[in-house]
Short mmCIF file of C-alpha atoms in Angstrom, two decimals:
data_model
loop_
_atom_site.label_atom_id
_atom_site.label_comp_id
_atom_site.label_asym_id
_atom_site.label_seq_id
_atom_site.Cartn_x
_atom_site.Cartn_y
_atom_site.Cartn_z
CA UNK A 1 -17.67 -12.93 -27.81
CA UNK A 2 -18.70 -10.60 -24.99
CA UNK A 3 -18.60 -11.98 -21.48
CA UNK A 4 -22.01 -12.67 -19.97
CA UNK A 5 -22.42 -10.36 -16.99
CA UNK A 6 -24.67 -11.60 -14.17
CA UNK A 7 -27.23 -9.44 -12.38
CA UNK A 8 -25.80 -10.04 -8.90
CA UNK A 9 -22.43 -10.88 -7.35
CA UNK A 10 -20.83 -11.87 -4.07
CA UNK A 11 -19.17 -9.01 -2.20
CA UNK A 12 -17.76 -8.22 1.22
CA UNK A 13 -19.62 -5.22 2.65
CA UNK A 14 -18.40 -3.06 5.54
CA UNK A 15 -21.15 -2.20 8.02
CA UNK A 16 -18.74 -0.74 10.56
CA UNK A 17 -15.73 -1.83 12.61
CA UNK A 18 -15.51 -5.63 12.90
CA UNK A 19 -18.80 -5.96 11.02
CA UNK A 20 -17.87 -7.09 7.51
CA UNK A 21 -20.34 -9.44 5.80
CA UNK A 22 -20.35 -11.50 2.61
CA UNK A 23 -23.50 -10.49 0.74
CA UNK A 24 -25.16 -10.86 -2.65
CA UNK A 25 -25.38 -7.41 -4.23
CA UNK A 26 -26.16 -6.05 -7.70
CA UNK A 27 -23.32 -6.00 -10.22
CA UNK A 28 -22.44 -2.32 -10.74
CA UNK A 29 -23.20 -0.74 -14.10
CA UNK A 30 -20.56 1.52 -15.68
CA UNK A 31 -21.61 5.02 -16.60
CA UNK A 32 -20.26 7.21 -19.40
CA UNK A 33 -16.46 7.07 -19.59
CA UNK A 34 -16.24 4.26 -17.03
CA UNK A 35 -15.16 0.61 -17.22
CA UNK A 36 -16.61 -2.52 -15.67
CA UNK A 37 -13.86 -4.87 -14.50
CA UNK A 38 -14.05 -8.51 -13.39
CA UNK A 39 -11.86 -8.69 -10.29
CA UNK A 40 -9.13 -11.36 -10.39
CA UNK A 41 -7.32 -10.63 -7.11
CA UNK A 42 -7.46 -8.13 -4.25
CA UNK A 43 -4.82 -7.77 -1.56
CA UNK A 44 -5.60 -7.21 2.10
CA UNK A 45 -3.63 -4.19 3.28
CA UNK A 46 -2.57 -3.40 6.83
CA UNK A 47 -4.73 -0.29 6.56
CA UNK A 48 -7.71 -2.52 5.67
CA UNK A 49 -7.06 -4.37 8.90
CA UNK A 50 -6.78 -1.17 10.95
CA UNK A 51 -10.04 0.04 9.44
CA UNK A 52 -11.65 -3.31 10.24
CA UNK A 53 -10.56 -3.06 13.86
CA UNK A 54 -11.89 0.50 14.21
CA UNK A 55 -8.77 2.67 14.28
CA UNK A 56 -9.49 6.36 14.93
CA UNK A 57 -7.64 7.25 11.71
CA UNK A 58 -10.63 5.76 9.85
CA UNK A 59 -13.58 6.01 12.23
CA UNK A 60 -12.71 9.20 14.11
CA UNK A 61 -12.42 10.11 17.78
CA UNK A 62 -12.92 13.18 19.96
CA UNK A 63 -10.44 15.18 17.86
CA UNK A 64 -11.25 14.08 14.29
CA UNK A 65 -14.30 13.09 12.25
CA UNK A 66 -14.75 9.68 10.66
CA UNK A 67 -13.22 9.34 7.20
CA UNK A 68 -14.30 5.80 6.29
CA UNK A 69 -17.92 5.16 5.39
CA UNK A 70 -20.22 2.18 5.97
CA UNK A 71 -22.09 0.15 3.30
CA UNK A 72 -18.90 0.10 1.23
CA UNK A 73 -17.14 -2.84 -0.44
CA UNK A 74 -13.51 -2.80 0.84
CA UNK A 75 -10.35 -3.42 -1.17
CA UNK A 76 -7.97 -0.90 -2.74
CA UNK A 77 -5.13 -3.07 -4.12
CA UNK A 78 -6.44 -5.14 -6.99
CA UNK A 79 -6.28 -6.27 -10.59
CA UNK A 80 -8.94 -7.37 -13.05
CA UNK A 81 -10.03 -7.83 -16.66
CA UNK A 82 -12.04 -5.26 -18.58
CA UNK A 83 -15.44 -6.67 -19.50
CA UNK A 84 -17.31 -3.53 -20.55
CA UNK A 85 -16.42 0.06 -21.47
CA UNK A 86 -17.36 2.78 -23.91
CA UNK A 87 -15.22 4.53 -26.51
CA UNK A 88 -14.41 7.45 -24.20
CA UNK A 89 -12.95 5.15 -21.55
CA UNK A 90 -11.07 3.08 -24.13
CA UNK A 91 -9.50 6.19 -25.67
CA UNK A 92 -8.63 7.85 -22.36
CA UNK A 93 -6.90 4.85 -20.84
CA UNK A 94 -5.73 3.06 -23.99
CA UNK A 95 -7.45 -0.17 -22.96
CA UNK A 96 -9.90 -2.64 -24.47
CA UNK A 97 -12.22 -5.44 -23.38
CA UNK A 98 -10.09 -8.37 -22.23
CA UNK A 99 -7.13 -6.28 -21.05
CA UNK A 100 -5.77 -6.87 -17.55
CA UNK A 101 -5.78 -3.55 -15.70
CA UNK A 102 -5.06 -1.99 -12.33
CA UNK A 103 -6.33 1.34 -11.07
CA UNK A 104 -4.47 3.60 -8.69
CA UNK A 105 -6.00 3.45 -5.23
CA UNK A 106 -7.20 7.07 -5.20
CA UNK A 107 -9.83 8.43 -7.56
CA UNK A 108 -8.95 12.14 -7.73
CA UNK A 109 -11.49 14.90 -8.22
CA UNK A 110 -9.12 16.76 -10.61
CA UNK A 111 -10.63 20.04 -9.43
CA UNK A 112 -9.17 20.79 -5.98
CA UNK A 113 -6.01 22.77 -5.28
CA UNK A 114 -3.86 19.64 -5.00
CA UNK A 115 -5.13 18.00 -8.17
CA UNK A 116 -4.61 21.20 -10.16
CA UNK A 117 -1.00 21.31 -8.93
CA UNK A 118 -0.27 17.71 -9.95
CA UNK A 119 -0.46 16.43 -6.36
CA UNK A 120 -3.43 14.23 -7.16
CA UNK A 121 -2.52 11.73 -4.41
CA UNK A 122 -3.40 14.42 -1.85
CA UNK A 123 -6.77 15.21 -3.46
CA UNK A 124 -8.95 17.05 -0.95
CA UNK A 125 -12.08 14.81 -1.17
CA UNK A 126 -9.71 11.82 -0.99
CA UNK A 127 -11.92 9.10 -2.39
CA UNK A 128 -9.97 5.86 -2.10
CA UNK A 129 -11.42 2.62 -3.40
CA UNK A 130 -12.89 0.55 -0.60
CA UNK A 131 -13.44 3.31 1.94
CA UNK A 132 -15.98 5.65 0.31
CA UNK A 133 -19.44 4.99 -1.11
CA UNK A 134 -18.48 6.85 -4.30
CA UNK A 135 -15.63 4.41 -4.89
CA UNK A 136 -16.55 0.82 -3.93
CA UNK A 137 -13.57 -1.50 -3.70
CA UNK A 138 -12.55 -4.87 -5.06
CA UNK A 139 -13.63 -7.48 -2.50
CA UNK A 140 -16.27 -8.51 -5.01
CA UNK A 141 -16.65 -10.23 -8.36
CA UNK A 142 -16.93 -6.98 -10.34
CA UNK A 143 -16.10 -3.32 -9.81
CA UNK A 144 -16.26 -0.05 -11.78
CA UNK A 145 -13.31 2.17 -12.59
CA UNK A 146 -14.75 5.73 -12.55
CA UNK A 147 -13.94 8.16 -15.35
CA UNK A 148 -11.62 10.13 -13.03
CA UNK A 149 -9.51 7.06 -12.20
CA UNK A 150 -5.88 6.45 -13.15
CA UNK A 151 -5.63 3.12 -14.97
CA UNK A 152 -2.62 1.04 -16.08
CA UNK A 153 -2.33 -2.16 -18.12
CA UNK A 154 -0.55 -5.18 -16.62
CA UNK A 155 0.78 -8.31 -18.27
CA UNK A 156 -1.67 -11.17 -18.47
CA UNK A 157 1.22 -13.62 -18.20
CA UNK A 158 1.82 -13.21 -14.46
CA UNK A 159 -0.40 -14.50 -11.65
CA UNK A 160 -3.20 -12.12 -10.73
CA UNK A 161 -2.18 -11.86 -7.07
CA UNK A 162 1.31 -10.83 -8.23
CA UNK A 163 -0.17 -8.10 -10.42
CA UNK A 164 -2.23 -6.76 -7.49
CA UNK A 165 1.04 -6.18 -5.60
CA UNK A 166 1.55 -3.14 -7.84
CA UNK A 167 -0.38 -1.06 -5.30
CA UNK A 168 1.80 -1.64 -2.21
CA UNK A 169 4.94 -1.64 -4.35
CA UNK A 170 4.09 1.75 -5.85
CA UNK A 171 3.62 3.08 -2.30
CA UNK A 172 7.01 1.72 -1.28
CA UNK A 173 8.68 3.26 -4.33
CA UNK A 174 7.13 6.65 -3.57
CA UNK A 175 8.61 6.49 -0.06
CA UNK A 176 12.00 5.69 -1.62
CA UNK A 177 11.65 8.67 -3.97
CA UNK A 178 10.86 10.91 -0.99
CA UNK A 179 14.10 9.77 0.68
CA UNK A 180 16.30 11.30 -2.07
CA UNK A 181 18.79 8.46 -1.71
CA UNK A 182 22.40 9.17 -2.75
CA UNK A 183 25.10 6.75 -3.92
CA UNK A 184 27.06 6.51 -0.66
CA UNK A 185 24.08 6.49 1.70
CA UNK A 186 23.50 3.91 4.39
CA UNK A 187 19.76 3.26 4.07
CA UNK A 188 17.78 1.49 6.80
CA UNK A 189 14.31 0.03 6.19
CA UNK A 190 12.22 -0.86 9.25
CA UNK A 191 9.82 -3.74 8.65
CA UNK A 192 9.86 -6.50 6.06
CA UNK A 193 6.19 -6.73 5.23
CA UNK A 194 4.77 -5.94 1.76
CA UNK A 195 5.69 -2.23 1.99
CA UNK A 196 9.07 -2.78 3.63
CA UNK A 197 10.18 -5.38 1.10
CA UNK A 198 9.18 -2.98 -1.68
CA UNK A 199 11.23 -0.26 0.02
CA UNK A 200 14.22 -2.61 0.12
CA UNK A 201 13.89 -3.35 -3.60
CA UNK A 202 13.39 0.32 -4.45
CA UNK A 203 16.30 1.45 -2.30
CA UNK A 204 18.58 -1.16 -3.87
CA UNK A 205 17.57 0.09 -7.33
CA UNK A 206 18.88 3.54 -6.30
CA UNK A 207 22.31 1.90 -5.74
CA UNK A 208 23.26 3.41 -2.37
CA UNK A 209 26.27 2.28 -0.35
CA UNK A 210 24.40 -0.09 1.97
CA UNK A 211 20.79 -1.22 2.33
CA UNK A 212 19.91 -2.55 5.80
CA UNK A 213 16.61 -4.28 6.67
CA UNK A 214 15.20 -4.56 10.20
CA UNK A 215 12.60 -7.03 11.43
CA UNK A 216 11.93 -9.53 14.20
CA UNK A 217 11.37 -12.46 11.84
CA UNK A 218 14.30 -14.37 10.35
CA UNK A 219 12.32 -15.63 7.36
CA UNK A 220 11.15 -12.13 6.50
CA UNK A 221 14.75 -10.94 6.75
CA UNK A 222 15.75 -13.69 4.33
CA UNK A 223 13.17 -12.31 1.90
CA UNK A 224 14.62 -8.83 2.42
CA UNK A 225 18.04 -10.15 1.40
CA UNK A 226 16.44 -11.65 -1.73
CA UNK A 227 14.93 -8.22 -2.48
CA UNK A 228 18.33 -6.51 -2.26
CA UNK A 229 19.27 -5.90 1.38
CA UNK A 230 23.04 -6.00 1.98
CA UNK A 231 22.61 -6.51 5.73
CA UNK A 232 19.70 -7.75 7.83
CA UNK A 233 19.27 -7.23 11.57
CA UNK A 234 16.87 -9.15 13.78
CA UNK A 235 15.97 -6.46 16.29
CA UNK A 236 14.79 -9.09 18.78
CA UNK A 237 18.38 -10.34 18.97
CA UNK A 238 20.53 -7.29 18.25
CA UNK A 239 20.38 -3.58 19.04
CA UNK A 240 20.06 -1.96 15.60
CA UNK A 241 21.24 1.43 16.87
CA UNK A 242 24.48 -0.07 18.20
CA UNK A 243 25.07 -2.19 15.09
CA UNK A 244 24.52 0.71 12.70
CA UNK A 245 26.57 3.15 14.77
CA UNK A 246 29.48 0.66 14.68
CA UNK A 247 29.05 0.16 10.93
CA UNK A 248 29.15 3.91 10.28
CA UNK A 249 32.03 4.93 12.52
CA UNK A 250 29.69 6.21 15.20
CA UNK A 251 27.71 8.55 12.95
CA UNK A 252 24.51 6.64 12.19
CA UNK A 253 22.50 5.93 9.04
CA UNK A 254 21.88 8.54 6.36
CA UNK A 255 18.30 7.47 5.59
CA UNK A 256 15.59 5.66 7.58
CA UNK A 257 12.34 4.45 6.01
CA UNK A 258 9.64 3.38 8.47
CA UNK A 259 7.25 0.71 7.19
CA UNK A 260 6.17 -1.25 10.27
CA UNK A 261 3.27 0.75 11.66
CA UNK A 262 4.56 -0.01 15.16
CA UNK A 263 5.06 3.01 17.47
CA UNK A 264 8.45 1.76 18.70
CA UNK A 265 9.88 2.01 15.18
CA UNK A 266 9.64 5.82 15.27
CA UNK A 267 12.10 6.58 18.11
CA UNK A 268 14.24 3.71 16.83
CA UNK A 269 14.66 5.56 13.55
CA UNK A 270 15.33 8.92 15.15
CA UNK A 271 18.02 7.37 17.33
CA UNK A 272 19.86 5.45 14.63
CA UNK A 273 20.04 8.32 12.13
CA UNK A 274 23.10 10.55 11.86
CA UNK A 275 22.91 14.32 12.25
CA UNK A 276 21.23 15.90 9.21
CA UNK A 277 19.83 12.48 8.24
CA UNK A 278 16.53 11.85 6.45
CA UNK A 279 13.55 10.08 8.04
CA UNK A 280 10.64 8.95 5.83
CA UNK A 281 7.40 7.88 7.52
CA UNK A 282 5.01 5.76 5.49
CA UNK A 283 2.97 3.78 8.01
CA UNK A 284 -0.64 4.18 9.06
CA UNK A 285 -0.61 3.88 12.85
CA UNK A 286 -3.41 2.33 14.85
CA UNK A 287 -2.71 4.60 17.83
CA UNK A 288 -0.95 7.87 18.63
CA UNK A 289 2.85 7.95 18.66
CA UNK A 290 4.97 10.17 20.90
CA UNK A 291 8.64 11.07 20.40
CA UNK A 292 11.22 13.47 21.78
CA UNK A 293 11.03 16.22 19.18
CA UNK A 294 14.30 17.75 20.38
CA UNK A 295 16.07 14.86 18.62
CA UNK A 296 14.62 16.15 15.35
CA UNK A 297 15.53 19.76 16.04
CA UNK A 298 18.29 20.61 18.48
CA UNK A 299 20.09 17.26 18.60
CA UNK A 300 20.28 16.28 14.93
CA UNK A 301 18.46 18.75 12.63
CA UNK A 302 16.76 15.89 10.79
CA UNK A 303 14.68 16.06 7.63
CA UNK A 304 11.42 14.28 8.51
CA UNK A 305 9.24 13.47 5.50
CA UNK A 306 5.87 11.84 5.09
CA UNK A 307 4.88 9.57 2.22
CA UNK A 308 1.35 8.75 1.09
CA UNK A 309 0.15 6.43 -1.69
CA UNK A 310 2.24 5.85 -4.80
CA UNK A 311 1.90 8.84 -7.15
CA UNK A 312 3.78 8.57 -10.45
CA UNK A 313 5.35 5.26 -9.34
CA UNK A 314 2.85 2.78 -10.76
CA UNK A 315 4.58 2.22 -14.13
CA UNK A 316 7.87 1.52 -12.33
CA UNK A 317 6.16 -0.85 -9.87
CA UNK A 318 4.43 -2.76 -12.66
CA UNK A 319 7.68 -3.02 -14.62
CA UNK A 320 9.51 -4.33 -11.55
CA UNK A 321 6.91 -7.05 -10.98
CA UNK A 322 6.82 -8.03 -14.65
CA UNK A 323 10.63 -8.21 -14.83
CA UNK A 324 10.79 -11.15 -12.42
CA UNK A 325 13.46 -9.48 -10.25
CA UNK A 326 11.38 -9.90 -7.06
CA UNK A 327 10.65 -13.20 -5.25
CA UNK A 328 6.93 -12.78 -5.88
CA UNK A 329 5.87 -16.29 -4.88
CA UNK A 330 7.29 -15.69 -1.41
CA UNK A 331 6.04 -12.08 -1.11
CA UNK A 332 2.51 -13.09 -2.14
CA UNK A 333 2.39 -15.75 0.52
CA UNK A 334 -1.31 -16.56 0.98
CA UNK A 335 -4.40 -16.59 -1.25
CA UNK A 336 -8.00 -17.29 -0.19
CA UNK A 337 -11.33 -17.41 -2.00
CA UNK A 338 -13.55 -14.42 -1.34
CA UNK A 339 -15.82 -16.58 0.84
CA UNK A 340 -12.90 -16.96 3.28
CA UNK A 341 -12.32 -13.21 3.65
CA UNK A 342 -12.48 -13.43 7.44
CA UNK A 343 -9.72 -16.03 7.49
CA UNK A 344 -7.67 -13.70 5.30
CA UNK A 345 -8.19 -10.78 7.69
CA UNK A 346 -7.26 -12.97 10.62
CA UNK A 347 -4.10 -14.13 8.84
CA UNK A 348 -3.02 -10.51 8.29
CA UNK A 349 -3.86 -9.71 11.90
CA UNK A 350 -1.53 -12.43 13.19
CA UNK A 351 1.25 -10.82 11.18
CA UNK A 352 4.00 -13.36 11.77
CA UNK A 353 2.74 -16.01 9.33
CA UNK A 354 2.28 -14.07 6.10
CA UNK A 355 3.60 -11.29 3.88
CA UNK A 356 0.90 -10.38 1.35
CA UNK A 357 -2.50 -12.02 1.76
CA UNK A 358 -4.88 -11.88 -1.20
CA UNK A 359 -8.48 -12.78 -1.95
CA UNK A 360 -9.34 -14.35 -5.31
CA UNK A 361 -13.00 -13.58 -6.15
CA UNK A 362 -13.15 -15.73 -9.30
#
């Protein structure tokens, strides 16, 4: 029996920085080739928080235009159940009414230079769920997956907020892929939040010599060890550069993955890497970051790589979550009803009390 779909729904709506409101809005109607999905869980990302607080990356400044738009429902890491779709959508994605599905956070245009080259995660229009009017997000009871979206099925046997972790985990795995980790490498991951813990798990799956996690929280470092870190360093108590130099005979780490979003983590990584090491930057920063570029060039000849979204890593992320190898109950630390979205944002903002905070619209 088909699910009865209401005319209106509760949704968080962005009206600008620090102006997010819970409103009653019409339930979206899927067009040709699209799917209507009942949202089961939506994670609150650090980038959601930076957007909420008005970071220039999203709202622009004197050197860049605004990218985020107002009158948009936020939320780009989510999972839900298909409640309505046509034959074209069912055939394209291999899904049916009742299936639990996730959609990759970007809805590519499939026409720009990057999409035509297979680099769909760098699509020029760059319509991410929850930031653009064309692609409303998941802080709502229902949402539409557009025909251009990338959609994956997820087991219905795991908790919904665990399934929604596929988005940050896919991002972490993409950063790990960018690092080109080798068997004997000493790999350092800065930050043990949702992305950093995923980086630890992904790096461990590559089977390097040593995986080292850095953070200022002992309980987050314990989680990093559960995700596969061989060594954890509380940087509030120990100098990571000195510890890693001693561990490596004075050379430094082979690979550094930055997942904190804190400006101080950038020079930290440049300083603890060996000559010809590899630095991977994933974070979205709330402010500008300055470094001594001569470390990258003349001092060490480093490979510095960026990482964005989680292209081609979603199936691996979903499989990792479904396998039970990760301590998901601890990673997905806090869940709130949609009506308490502000409390969820505040929890993420405090940072030291949570890992992954989710909203449960149902």
